[in-house]
Coordinates of C-alpha atoms in Angstrom, one line a residue:
Chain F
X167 CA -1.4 8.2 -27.6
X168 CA -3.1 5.2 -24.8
X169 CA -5.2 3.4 -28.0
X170 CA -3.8 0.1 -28.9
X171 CA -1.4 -2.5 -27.5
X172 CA 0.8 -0.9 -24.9
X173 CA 3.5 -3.2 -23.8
X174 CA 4.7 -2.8 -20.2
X175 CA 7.9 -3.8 -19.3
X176 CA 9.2 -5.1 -16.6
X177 CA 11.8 -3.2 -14.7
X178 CA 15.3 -5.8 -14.2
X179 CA 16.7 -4.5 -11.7
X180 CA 19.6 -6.1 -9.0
X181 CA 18.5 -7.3 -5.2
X182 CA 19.2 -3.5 -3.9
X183 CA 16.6 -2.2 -6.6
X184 CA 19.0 -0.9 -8.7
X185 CA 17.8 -0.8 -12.6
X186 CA 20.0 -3.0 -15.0
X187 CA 20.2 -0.4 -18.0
X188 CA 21.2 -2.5 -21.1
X189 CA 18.6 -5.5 -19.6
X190 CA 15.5 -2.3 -20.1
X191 CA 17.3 -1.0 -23.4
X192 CA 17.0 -4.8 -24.7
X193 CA 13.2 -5.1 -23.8
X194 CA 12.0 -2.2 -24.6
X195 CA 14.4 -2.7 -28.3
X196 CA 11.9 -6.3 -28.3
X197 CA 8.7 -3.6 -28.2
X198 CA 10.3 -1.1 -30.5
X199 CA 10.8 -3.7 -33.0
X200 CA 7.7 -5.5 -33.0
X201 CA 5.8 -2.4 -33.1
X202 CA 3.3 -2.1 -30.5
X203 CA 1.8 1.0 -30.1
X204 CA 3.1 2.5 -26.6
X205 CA 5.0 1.2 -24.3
X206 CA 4.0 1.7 -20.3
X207 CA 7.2 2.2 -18.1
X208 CA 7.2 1.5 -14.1
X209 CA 3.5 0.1 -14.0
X210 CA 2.7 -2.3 -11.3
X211 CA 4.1 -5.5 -12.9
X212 CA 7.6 -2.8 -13.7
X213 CA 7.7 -2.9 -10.0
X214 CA 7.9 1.0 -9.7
X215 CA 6.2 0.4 -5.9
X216 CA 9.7 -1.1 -5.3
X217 CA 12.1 1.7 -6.8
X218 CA 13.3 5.1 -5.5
X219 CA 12.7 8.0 -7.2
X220 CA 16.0 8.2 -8.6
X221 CA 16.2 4.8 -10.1
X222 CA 12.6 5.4 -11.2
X223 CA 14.3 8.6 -12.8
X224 CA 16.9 6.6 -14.1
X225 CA 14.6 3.6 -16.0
X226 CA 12.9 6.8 -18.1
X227 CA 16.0 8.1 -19.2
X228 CA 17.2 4.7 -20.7
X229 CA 13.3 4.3 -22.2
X230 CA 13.4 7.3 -23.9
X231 CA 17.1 7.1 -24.9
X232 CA 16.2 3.4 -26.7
X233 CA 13.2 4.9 -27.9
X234 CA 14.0 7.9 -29.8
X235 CA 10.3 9.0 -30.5
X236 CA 9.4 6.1 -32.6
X237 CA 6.9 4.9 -30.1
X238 CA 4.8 7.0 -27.0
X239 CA 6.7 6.5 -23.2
X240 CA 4.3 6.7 -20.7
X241 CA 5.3 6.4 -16.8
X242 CA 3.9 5.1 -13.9
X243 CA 4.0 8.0 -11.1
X244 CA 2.6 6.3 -8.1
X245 CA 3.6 7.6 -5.2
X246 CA 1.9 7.0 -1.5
X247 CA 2.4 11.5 -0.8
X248 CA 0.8 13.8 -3.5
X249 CA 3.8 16.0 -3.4
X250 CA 6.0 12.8 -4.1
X251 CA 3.9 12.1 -7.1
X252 CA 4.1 15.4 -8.4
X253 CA 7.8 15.6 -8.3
X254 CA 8.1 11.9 -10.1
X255 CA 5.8 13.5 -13.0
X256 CA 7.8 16.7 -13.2
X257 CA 11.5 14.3 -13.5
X258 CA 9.1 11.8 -16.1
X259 CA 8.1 15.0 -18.2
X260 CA 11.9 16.0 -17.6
X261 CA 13.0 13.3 -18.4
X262 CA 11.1 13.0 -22.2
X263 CA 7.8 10.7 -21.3
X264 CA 5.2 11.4 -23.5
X265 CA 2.6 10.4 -21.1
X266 CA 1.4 9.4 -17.6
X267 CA -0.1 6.7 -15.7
X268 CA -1.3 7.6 -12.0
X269 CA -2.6 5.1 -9.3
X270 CA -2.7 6.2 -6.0
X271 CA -1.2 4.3 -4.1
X272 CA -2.8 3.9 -0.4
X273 CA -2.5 3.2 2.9
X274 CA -4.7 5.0 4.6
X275 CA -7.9 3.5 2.9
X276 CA -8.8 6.9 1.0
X277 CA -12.1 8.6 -0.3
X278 CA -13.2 9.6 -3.7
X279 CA -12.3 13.4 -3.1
X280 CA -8.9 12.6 -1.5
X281 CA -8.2 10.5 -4.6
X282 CA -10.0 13.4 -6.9
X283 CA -8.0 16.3 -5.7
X284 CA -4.5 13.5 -5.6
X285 CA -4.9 13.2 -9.4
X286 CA -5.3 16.7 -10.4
X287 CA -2.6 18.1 -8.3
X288 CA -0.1 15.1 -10.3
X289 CA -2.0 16.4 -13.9
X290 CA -1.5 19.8 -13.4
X291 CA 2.5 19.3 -11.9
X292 CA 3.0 16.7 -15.1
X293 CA 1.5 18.5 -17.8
X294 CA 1.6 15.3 -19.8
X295 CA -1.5 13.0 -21.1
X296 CA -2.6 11.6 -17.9
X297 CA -3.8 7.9 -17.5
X298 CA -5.9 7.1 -14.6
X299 CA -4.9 4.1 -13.1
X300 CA -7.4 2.1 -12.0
X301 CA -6.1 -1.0 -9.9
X302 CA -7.7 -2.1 -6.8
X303 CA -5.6 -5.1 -6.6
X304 CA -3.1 -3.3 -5.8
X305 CA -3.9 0.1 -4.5
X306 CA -7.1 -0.7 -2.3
X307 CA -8.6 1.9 -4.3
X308 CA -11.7 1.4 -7.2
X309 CA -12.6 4.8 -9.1
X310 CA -16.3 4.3 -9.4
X311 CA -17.6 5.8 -12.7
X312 CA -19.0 8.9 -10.9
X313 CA -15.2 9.7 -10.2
X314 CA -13.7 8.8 -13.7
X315 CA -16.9 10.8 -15.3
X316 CA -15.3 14.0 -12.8
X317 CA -11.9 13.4 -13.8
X318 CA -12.0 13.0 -17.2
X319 CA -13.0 16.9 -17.5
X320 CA -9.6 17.6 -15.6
X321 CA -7.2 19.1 -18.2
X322 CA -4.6 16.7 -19.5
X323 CA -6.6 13.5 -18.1
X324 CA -7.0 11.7 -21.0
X325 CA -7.2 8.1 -20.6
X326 CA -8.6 5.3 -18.1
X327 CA -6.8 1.5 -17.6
X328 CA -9.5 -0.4 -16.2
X329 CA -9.5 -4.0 -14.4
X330 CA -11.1 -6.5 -15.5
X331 CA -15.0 -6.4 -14.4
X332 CA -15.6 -8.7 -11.7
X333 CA -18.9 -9.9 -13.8
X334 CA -16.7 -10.5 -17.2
X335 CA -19.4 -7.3 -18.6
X336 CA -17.5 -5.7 -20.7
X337 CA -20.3 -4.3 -22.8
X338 CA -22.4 -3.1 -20.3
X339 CA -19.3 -1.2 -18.5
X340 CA -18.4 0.3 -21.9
X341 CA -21.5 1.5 -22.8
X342 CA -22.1 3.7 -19.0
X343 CA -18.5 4.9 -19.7
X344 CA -18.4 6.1 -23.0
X345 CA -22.1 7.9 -22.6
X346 CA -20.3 10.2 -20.0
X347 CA -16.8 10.3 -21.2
X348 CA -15.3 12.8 -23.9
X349 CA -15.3 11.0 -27.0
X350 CA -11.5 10.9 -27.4
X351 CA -10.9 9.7 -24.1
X352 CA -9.1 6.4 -24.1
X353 CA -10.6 3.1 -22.3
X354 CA -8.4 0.4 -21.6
X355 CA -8.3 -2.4 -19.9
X356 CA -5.2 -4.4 -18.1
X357 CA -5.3 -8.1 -17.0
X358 CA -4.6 -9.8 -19.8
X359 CA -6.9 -12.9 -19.5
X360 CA -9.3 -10.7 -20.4
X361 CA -7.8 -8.8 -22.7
X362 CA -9.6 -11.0 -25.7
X363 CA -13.2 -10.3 -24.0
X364 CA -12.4 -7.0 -23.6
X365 CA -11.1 -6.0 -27.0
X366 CA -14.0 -7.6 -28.8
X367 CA -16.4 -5.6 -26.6
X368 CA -14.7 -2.9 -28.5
X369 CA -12.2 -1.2 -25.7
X370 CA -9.4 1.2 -27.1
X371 CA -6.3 -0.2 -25.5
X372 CA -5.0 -3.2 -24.2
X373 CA -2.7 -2.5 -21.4
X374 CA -0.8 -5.6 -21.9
X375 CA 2.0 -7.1 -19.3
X376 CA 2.9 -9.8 -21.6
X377 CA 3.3 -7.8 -24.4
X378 CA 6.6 -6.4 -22.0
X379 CA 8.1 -9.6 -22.6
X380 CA 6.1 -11.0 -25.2
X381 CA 5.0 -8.3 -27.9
X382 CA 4.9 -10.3 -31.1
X383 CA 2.2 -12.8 -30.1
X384 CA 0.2 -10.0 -28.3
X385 CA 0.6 -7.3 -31.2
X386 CA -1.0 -10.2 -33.3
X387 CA -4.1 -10.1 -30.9
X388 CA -4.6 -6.9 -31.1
X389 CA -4.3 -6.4 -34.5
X390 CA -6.9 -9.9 -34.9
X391 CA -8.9 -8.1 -32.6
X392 CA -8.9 -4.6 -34.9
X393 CA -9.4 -6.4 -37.7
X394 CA -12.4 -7.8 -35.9
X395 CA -11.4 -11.2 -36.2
X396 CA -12.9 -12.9 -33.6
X397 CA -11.6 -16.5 -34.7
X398 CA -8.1 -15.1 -35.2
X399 CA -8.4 -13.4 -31.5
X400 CA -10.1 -16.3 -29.5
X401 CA -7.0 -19.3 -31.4
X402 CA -4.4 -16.6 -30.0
X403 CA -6.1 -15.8 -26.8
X404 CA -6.3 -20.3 -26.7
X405 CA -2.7 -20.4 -27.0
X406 CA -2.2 -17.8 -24.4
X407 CA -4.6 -19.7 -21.9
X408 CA -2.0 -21.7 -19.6
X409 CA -0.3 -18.4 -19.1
X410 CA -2.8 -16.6 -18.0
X411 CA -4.1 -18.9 -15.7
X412 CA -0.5 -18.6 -13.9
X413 CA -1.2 -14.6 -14.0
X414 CA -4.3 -15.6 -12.2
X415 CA -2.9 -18.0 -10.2
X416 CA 0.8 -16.7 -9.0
X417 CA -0.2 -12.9 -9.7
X418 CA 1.8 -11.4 -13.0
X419 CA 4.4 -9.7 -11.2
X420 CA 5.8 -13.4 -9.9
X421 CA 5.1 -15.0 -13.0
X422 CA 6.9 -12.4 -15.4
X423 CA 10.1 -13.1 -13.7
X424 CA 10.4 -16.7 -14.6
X425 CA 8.9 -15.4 -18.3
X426 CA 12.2 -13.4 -18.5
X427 CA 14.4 -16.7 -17.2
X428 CA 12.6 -18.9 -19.3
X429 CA 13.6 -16.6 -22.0
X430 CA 16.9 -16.1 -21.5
X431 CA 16.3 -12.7 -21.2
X432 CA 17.5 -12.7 -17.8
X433 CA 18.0 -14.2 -14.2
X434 CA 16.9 -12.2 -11.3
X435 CA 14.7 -12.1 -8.1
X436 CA 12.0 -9.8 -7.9
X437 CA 12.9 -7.5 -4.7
X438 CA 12.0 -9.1 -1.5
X439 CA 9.2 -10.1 0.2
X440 CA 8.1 -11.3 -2.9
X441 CA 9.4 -14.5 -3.7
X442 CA 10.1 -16.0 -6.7
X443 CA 7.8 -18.9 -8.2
X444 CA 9.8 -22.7 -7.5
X445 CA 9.1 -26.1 -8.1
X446 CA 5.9 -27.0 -9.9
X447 CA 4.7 -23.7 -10.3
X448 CA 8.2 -22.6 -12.3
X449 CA 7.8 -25.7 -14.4
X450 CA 4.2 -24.4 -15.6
X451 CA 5.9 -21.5 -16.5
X452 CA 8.2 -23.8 -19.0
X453 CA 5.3 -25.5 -20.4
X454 CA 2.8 -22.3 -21.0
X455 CA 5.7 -20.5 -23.0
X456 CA 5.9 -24.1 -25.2
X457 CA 1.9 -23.9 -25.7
X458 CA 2.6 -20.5 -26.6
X459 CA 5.0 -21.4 -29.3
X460 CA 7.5 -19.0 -27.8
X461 CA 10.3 -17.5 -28.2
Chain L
X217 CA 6.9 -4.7 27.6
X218 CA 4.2 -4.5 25.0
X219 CA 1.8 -5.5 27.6
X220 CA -0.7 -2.7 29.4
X221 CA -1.9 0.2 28.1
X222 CA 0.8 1.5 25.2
X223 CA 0.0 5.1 23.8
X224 CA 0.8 5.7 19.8
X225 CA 1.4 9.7 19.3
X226 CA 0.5 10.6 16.2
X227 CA 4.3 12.4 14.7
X228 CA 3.9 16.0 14.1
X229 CA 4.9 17.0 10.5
X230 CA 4.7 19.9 8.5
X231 CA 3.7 19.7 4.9
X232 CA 6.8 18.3 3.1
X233 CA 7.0 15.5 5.9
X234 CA 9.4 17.3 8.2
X235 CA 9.1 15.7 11.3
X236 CA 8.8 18.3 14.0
X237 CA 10.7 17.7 16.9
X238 CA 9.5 20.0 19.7
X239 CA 5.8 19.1 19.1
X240 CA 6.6 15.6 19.2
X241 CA 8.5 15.9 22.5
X242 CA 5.4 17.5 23.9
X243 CA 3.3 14.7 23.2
X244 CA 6.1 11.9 24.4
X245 CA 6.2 14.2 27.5
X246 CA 2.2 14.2 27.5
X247 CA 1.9 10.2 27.6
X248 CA 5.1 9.7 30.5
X249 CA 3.5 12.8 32.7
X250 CA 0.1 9.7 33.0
X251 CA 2.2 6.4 32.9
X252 CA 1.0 4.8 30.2
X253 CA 2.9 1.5 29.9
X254 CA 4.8 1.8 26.6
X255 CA 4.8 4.7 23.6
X256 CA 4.3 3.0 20.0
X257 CA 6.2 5.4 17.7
X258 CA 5.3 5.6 14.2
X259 CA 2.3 3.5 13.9
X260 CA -0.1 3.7 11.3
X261 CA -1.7 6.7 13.1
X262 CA 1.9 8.0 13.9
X263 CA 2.0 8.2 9.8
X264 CA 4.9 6.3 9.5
X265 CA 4.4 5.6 5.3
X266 CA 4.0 9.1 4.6
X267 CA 8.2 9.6 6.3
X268 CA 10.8 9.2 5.3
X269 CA 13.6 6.7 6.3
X270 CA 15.5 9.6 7.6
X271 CA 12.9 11.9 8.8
X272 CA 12.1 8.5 11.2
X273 CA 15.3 8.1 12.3
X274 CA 14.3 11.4 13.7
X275 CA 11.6 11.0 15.3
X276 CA 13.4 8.1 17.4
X277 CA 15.6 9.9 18.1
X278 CA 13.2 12.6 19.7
X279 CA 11.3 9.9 21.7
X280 CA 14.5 8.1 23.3
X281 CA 15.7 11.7 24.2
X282 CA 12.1 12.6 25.5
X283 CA 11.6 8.8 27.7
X284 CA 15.2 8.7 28.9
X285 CA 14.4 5.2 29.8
X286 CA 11.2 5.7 31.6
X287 CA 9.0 4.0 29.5
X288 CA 10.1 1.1 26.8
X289 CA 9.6 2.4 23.0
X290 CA 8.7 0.7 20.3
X291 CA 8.5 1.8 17.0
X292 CA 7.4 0.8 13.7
X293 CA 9.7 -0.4 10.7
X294 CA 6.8 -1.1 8.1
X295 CA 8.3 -0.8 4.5
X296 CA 7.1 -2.4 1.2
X297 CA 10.6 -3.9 0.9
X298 CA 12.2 -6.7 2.8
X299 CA 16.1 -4.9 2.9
X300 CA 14.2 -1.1 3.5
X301 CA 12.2 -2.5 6.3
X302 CA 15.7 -4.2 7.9
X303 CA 17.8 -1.0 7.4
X304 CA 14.8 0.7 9.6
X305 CA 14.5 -2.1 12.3
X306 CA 18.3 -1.6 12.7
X307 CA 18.6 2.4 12.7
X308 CA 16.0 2.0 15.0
X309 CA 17.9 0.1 17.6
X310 CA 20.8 1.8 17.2
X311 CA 18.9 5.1 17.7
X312 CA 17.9 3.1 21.0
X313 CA 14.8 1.7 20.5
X314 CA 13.3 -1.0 22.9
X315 CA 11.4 -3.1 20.7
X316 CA 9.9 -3.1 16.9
X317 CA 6.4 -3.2 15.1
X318 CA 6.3 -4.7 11.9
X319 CA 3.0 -4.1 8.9
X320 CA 3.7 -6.2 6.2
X321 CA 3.0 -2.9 4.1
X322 CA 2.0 -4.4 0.6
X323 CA 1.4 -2.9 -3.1
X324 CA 1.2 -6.8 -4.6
X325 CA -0.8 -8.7 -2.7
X326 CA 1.6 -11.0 -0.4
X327 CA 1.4 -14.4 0.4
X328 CA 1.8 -16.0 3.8
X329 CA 5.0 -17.3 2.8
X330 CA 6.7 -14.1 1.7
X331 CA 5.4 -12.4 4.9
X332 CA 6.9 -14.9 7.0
X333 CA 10.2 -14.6 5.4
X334 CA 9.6 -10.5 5.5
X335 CA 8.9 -10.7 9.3
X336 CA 12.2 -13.3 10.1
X337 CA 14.6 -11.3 8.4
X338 CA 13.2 -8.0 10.1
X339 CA 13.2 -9.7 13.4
X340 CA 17.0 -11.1 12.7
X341 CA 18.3 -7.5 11.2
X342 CA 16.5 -5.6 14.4
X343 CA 17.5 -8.0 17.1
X344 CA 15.1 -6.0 19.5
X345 CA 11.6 -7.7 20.5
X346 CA 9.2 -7.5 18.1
X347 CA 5.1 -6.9 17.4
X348 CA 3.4 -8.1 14.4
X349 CA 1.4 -5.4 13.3
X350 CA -1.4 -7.3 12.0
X351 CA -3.6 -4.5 10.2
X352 CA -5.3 -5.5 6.9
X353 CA -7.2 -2.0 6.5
X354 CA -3.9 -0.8 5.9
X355 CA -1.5 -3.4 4.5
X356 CA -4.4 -5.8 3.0
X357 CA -2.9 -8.7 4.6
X358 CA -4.5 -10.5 7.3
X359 CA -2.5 -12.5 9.7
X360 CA -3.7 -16.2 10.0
X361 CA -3.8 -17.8 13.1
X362 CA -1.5 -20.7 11.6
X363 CA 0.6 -17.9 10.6
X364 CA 1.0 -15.9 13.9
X365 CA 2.0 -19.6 15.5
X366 CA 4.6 -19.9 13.5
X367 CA 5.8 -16.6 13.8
X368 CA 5.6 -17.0 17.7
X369 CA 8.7 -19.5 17.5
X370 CA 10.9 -17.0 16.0
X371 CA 13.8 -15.3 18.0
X372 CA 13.0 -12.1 19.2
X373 CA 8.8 -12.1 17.8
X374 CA 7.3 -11.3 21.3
X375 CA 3.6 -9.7 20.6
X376 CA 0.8 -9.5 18.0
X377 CA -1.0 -6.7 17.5
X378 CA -5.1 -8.0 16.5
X379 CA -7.2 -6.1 14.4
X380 CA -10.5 -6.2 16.5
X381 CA -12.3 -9.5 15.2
X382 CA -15.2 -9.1 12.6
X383 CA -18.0 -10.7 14.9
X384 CA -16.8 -9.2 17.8
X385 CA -15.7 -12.2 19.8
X386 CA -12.8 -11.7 21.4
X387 CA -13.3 -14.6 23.9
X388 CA -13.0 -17.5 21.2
X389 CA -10.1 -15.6 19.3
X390 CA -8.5 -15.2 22.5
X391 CA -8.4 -18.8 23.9
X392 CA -7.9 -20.3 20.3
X393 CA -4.5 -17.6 19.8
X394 CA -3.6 -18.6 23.7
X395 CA -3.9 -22.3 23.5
X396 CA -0.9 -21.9 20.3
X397 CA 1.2 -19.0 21.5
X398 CA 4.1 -19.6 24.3
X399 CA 2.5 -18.1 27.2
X400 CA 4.7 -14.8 27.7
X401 CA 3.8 -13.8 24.3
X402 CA 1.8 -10.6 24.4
X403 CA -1.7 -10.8 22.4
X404 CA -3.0 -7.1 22.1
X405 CA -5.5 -5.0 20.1
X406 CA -6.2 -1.5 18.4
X407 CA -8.9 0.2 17.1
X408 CA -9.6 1.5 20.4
X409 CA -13.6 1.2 20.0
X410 CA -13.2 -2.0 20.7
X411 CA -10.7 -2.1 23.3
X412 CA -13.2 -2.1 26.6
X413 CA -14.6 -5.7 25.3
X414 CA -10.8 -6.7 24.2
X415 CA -9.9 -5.8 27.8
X416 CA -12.8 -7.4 29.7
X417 CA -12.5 -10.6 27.3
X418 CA -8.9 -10.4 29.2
X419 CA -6.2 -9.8 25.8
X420 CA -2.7 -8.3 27.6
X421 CA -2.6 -5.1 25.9
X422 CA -4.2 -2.3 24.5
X423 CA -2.4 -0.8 21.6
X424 CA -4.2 2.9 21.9
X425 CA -4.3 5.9 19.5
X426 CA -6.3 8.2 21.3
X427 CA -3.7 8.1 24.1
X428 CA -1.5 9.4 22.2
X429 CA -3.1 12.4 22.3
X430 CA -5.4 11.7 25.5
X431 CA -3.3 9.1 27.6
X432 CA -5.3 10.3 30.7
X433 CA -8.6 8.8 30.1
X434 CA -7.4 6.0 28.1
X435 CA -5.3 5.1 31.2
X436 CA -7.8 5.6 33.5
X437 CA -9.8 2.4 31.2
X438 CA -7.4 0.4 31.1
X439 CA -6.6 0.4 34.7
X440 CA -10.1 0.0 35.5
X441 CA -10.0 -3.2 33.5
X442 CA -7.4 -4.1 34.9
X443 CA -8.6 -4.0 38.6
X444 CA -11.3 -6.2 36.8
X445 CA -13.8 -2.9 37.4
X446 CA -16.4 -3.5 34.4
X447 CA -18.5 -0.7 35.4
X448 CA -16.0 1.5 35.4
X449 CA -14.7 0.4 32.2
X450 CA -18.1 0.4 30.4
X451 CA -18.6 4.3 32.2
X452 CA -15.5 5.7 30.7
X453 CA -16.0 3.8 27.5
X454 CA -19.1 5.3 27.3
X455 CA -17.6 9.1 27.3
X456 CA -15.3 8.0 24.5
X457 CA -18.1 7.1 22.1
X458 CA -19.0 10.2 20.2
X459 CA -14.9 9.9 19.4
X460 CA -15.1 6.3 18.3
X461 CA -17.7 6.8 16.1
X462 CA -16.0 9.6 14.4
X463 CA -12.6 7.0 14.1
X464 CA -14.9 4.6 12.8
X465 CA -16.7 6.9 10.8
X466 CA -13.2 8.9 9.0
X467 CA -10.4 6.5 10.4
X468 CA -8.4 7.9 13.3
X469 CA -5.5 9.4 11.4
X470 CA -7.6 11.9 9.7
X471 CA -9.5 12.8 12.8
X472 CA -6.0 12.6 15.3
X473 CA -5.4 16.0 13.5
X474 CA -8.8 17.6 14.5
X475 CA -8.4 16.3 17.6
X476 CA -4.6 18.0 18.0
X477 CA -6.1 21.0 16.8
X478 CA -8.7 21.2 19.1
X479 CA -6.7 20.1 22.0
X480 CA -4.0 23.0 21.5
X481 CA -1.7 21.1 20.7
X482 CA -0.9 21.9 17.5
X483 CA -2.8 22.5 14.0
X484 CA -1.4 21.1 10.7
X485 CA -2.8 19.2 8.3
X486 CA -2.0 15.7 7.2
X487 CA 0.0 14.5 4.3
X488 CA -1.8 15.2 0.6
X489 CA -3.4 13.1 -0.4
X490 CA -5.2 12.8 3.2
X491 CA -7.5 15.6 3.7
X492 CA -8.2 17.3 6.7
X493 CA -12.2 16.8 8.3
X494 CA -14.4 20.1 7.7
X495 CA -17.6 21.4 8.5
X496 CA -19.7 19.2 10.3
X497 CA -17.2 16.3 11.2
X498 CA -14.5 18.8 12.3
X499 CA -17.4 20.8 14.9
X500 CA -18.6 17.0 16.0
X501 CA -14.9 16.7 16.6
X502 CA -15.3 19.1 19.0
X503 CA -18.5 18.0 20.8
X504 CA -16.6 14.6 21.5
X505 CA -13.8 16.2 23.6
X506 CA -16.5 17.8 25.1
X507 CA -18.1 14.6 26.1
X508 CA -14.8 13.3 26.8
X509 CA -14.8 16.5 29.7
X510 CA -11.0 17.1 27.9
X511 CA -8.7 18.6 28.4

């Protein structure tokens, strides 16, 4: 249920965090009908670091709802307590997700077996496919291969969304993972300027953040990329190139907000500190959705 | 009143992160009973991201109850949202809190800009002096000096809390910080290995974990540096070691508990996914108090 493109949507919602329904039901409609594969609900980029638990709650109920089975819902289930991640993966499961996706959130810098025994307690409360997300970026924390090699014989763990290796070697990574990993168990990969790299190395899913907003252009990557196209992939990826240096630049999460606005999708802040992108920076945004030939 | 030696008790909670009040009055009674300057409530140690906003509220409550005045208390508002982090600087006050402590908790990486505008609107909504809690092990964002500057001209921003300086030198950190910061603001550090050279290098206060738990022998240092004693700093520096090594070695939060445990005071574990030390680092737990001659 992880192989492929899954889109991840952003999450509208208002300056008190409160999730815009029909502004979700209309993206995750723009997924449904452009027929990625999954779609990835409350990742880091759907700000679920930002929501409460009942909002959170609230975002899977109008995913599923708009989904109605055609495609797999999988939820981000972060939480900074175990017991507080265990609780969001009961109401996802609840709630009709298919799936999970599981960083662990830190502040307390924590160690491999703190993070080990975190994920198991969350896949045995969820009892859904579990994704391990892997994000330092964000949550201070890197699963080193020893740790993914020891999960992946949990039950329900199932899949791993990898960043982007700091050496660009995808090959190399790939080849350590899947000689100790089950042979069904999903790789992905998320930061999308790599996403090209990445799927030509032969990876099994592209955990895509533009593909929340943007699914048409970055279905037609991944299917290039399937088809093992490699011209078709690297003139899409090309097209793609002044966005992603903005992702790289601004970080996604800013840059996905002017994305919507410059897309009429819609006009809101992401929830404060974060700022939203002004001035030059918002212009680039203008231009890299025109090299992209969008909407 | 951040200056001198200010003790941060860890907060007593049981396993659903129910703060609990009697053992936290014990220790606020522990840390008045020696005179420690000032009582940091919910710092990092004090597990302040692991509670609640309303569990919190509660253990202010507790410590104003517990002070009546004695002693000025300052407590930490750290939230990953701008309007969740004001709502706590003003409960707080209201709950009759001296002063505030603000981490510029992250989950995307922040810039300087969005902290500043985090830190001004917390300082305006809390109206109560305030400490930057500049902690990068924990928030992953380090305060520059430019930054700290500028925050220095806001209303009520008072104090800087300093994570101890990567090479060691205090002196040159210390007379670049002075030379740009009005001279009644407070420049303090934690990570209390480091606090005999921050005192001799002559910072204003010693932001202290281990008296929360110990205030006795921490007080004793700090007045000893102070009277401008080196020896007698550098001789009951010395008896701390074996414990700084071990907060060094597991970070203080995790070893707080072993320490509480061992002291009497009280034994529960902290918040999942943090796991309690074992074995060999729980008995040289132990054989550090005993250095320490503690009780």
């Amino acid at each position: 249920m992880f192989d492929g493109l899954s889109a991840f949507p952003p999450t509208p919602a208002d300056a008190q965090g409160h999730v815009q329904e029909k502004l979700l039901a209309a993206l995750i409609g723009r997924i449904v009908a452009t027929e990625a594969d999954s779609v990835g609900l409350l990742g880091s980029t759907g700000g679920y670091a930002y929501l409460t638990p009942s909002e959170r709650q609230r975002a899977v109920r109008v995913a599923v709802e708009c989904l109605g089975g055609k495609r797999p819902l999988f939820v981000g289930v972060g939480a900074l307590r175990t017991d507080d991640a265990q609780a969001l993966a009961m109401d996802a499961r609840k709630a009709g997700a298919d799936g999970l996706l599981v960083a662990p959130m830190s502040y307390t810098p924590l160690t491999e077996e703190e993070v080990f025994q975190h994920m198991v307690a969350v896949a045995e409360a969820g009892e859904l496919p579990l994704c391990i997300y892997n994000n330092p970026g964000t949550t201070k924390f890197t699963f080193s291969e020893d740790l993914i090699a020891r999960l992946a014989k949990v039950p329900h763990i199932a899949a791993v969304k990898m960043p982007l290796p700091a050496d660009g070697g995808f090959t190399g990574e790939l080849a350590r993972l899947r000689a100790r990993l089950p042979q069904d168990f999903t790789i992905g990969y998320s930061g999308d300027w790599g996403a090209a790299n990445a799927l030509l190395a032969g990876c099994d899913a592209w955990f895509s953040v533009i593909a929340g907003l943007l699914p048409a252009p970055a279905l037609a990557l991944m299917r290039a990329a399937q088809a093992r196209d490699e011209a078709e992939v690297r003139r899409i990826d090309a097209r793609f190139r002044p966005l992603w240096a903005l992702f790289q630049e601004f970080g996604s999460f800013r840059v996905m907000y002017a994305v919507a606005d410059s897309l009429g999708l819609y006009s809101l802040a992401p929830p404060r500190p974060i700022l939203p992108l002004s001035g030059e920076a918002r212009a680039r945004v203008e231009a890299a959705l025109e090299a992209l030939g969008a909407p």
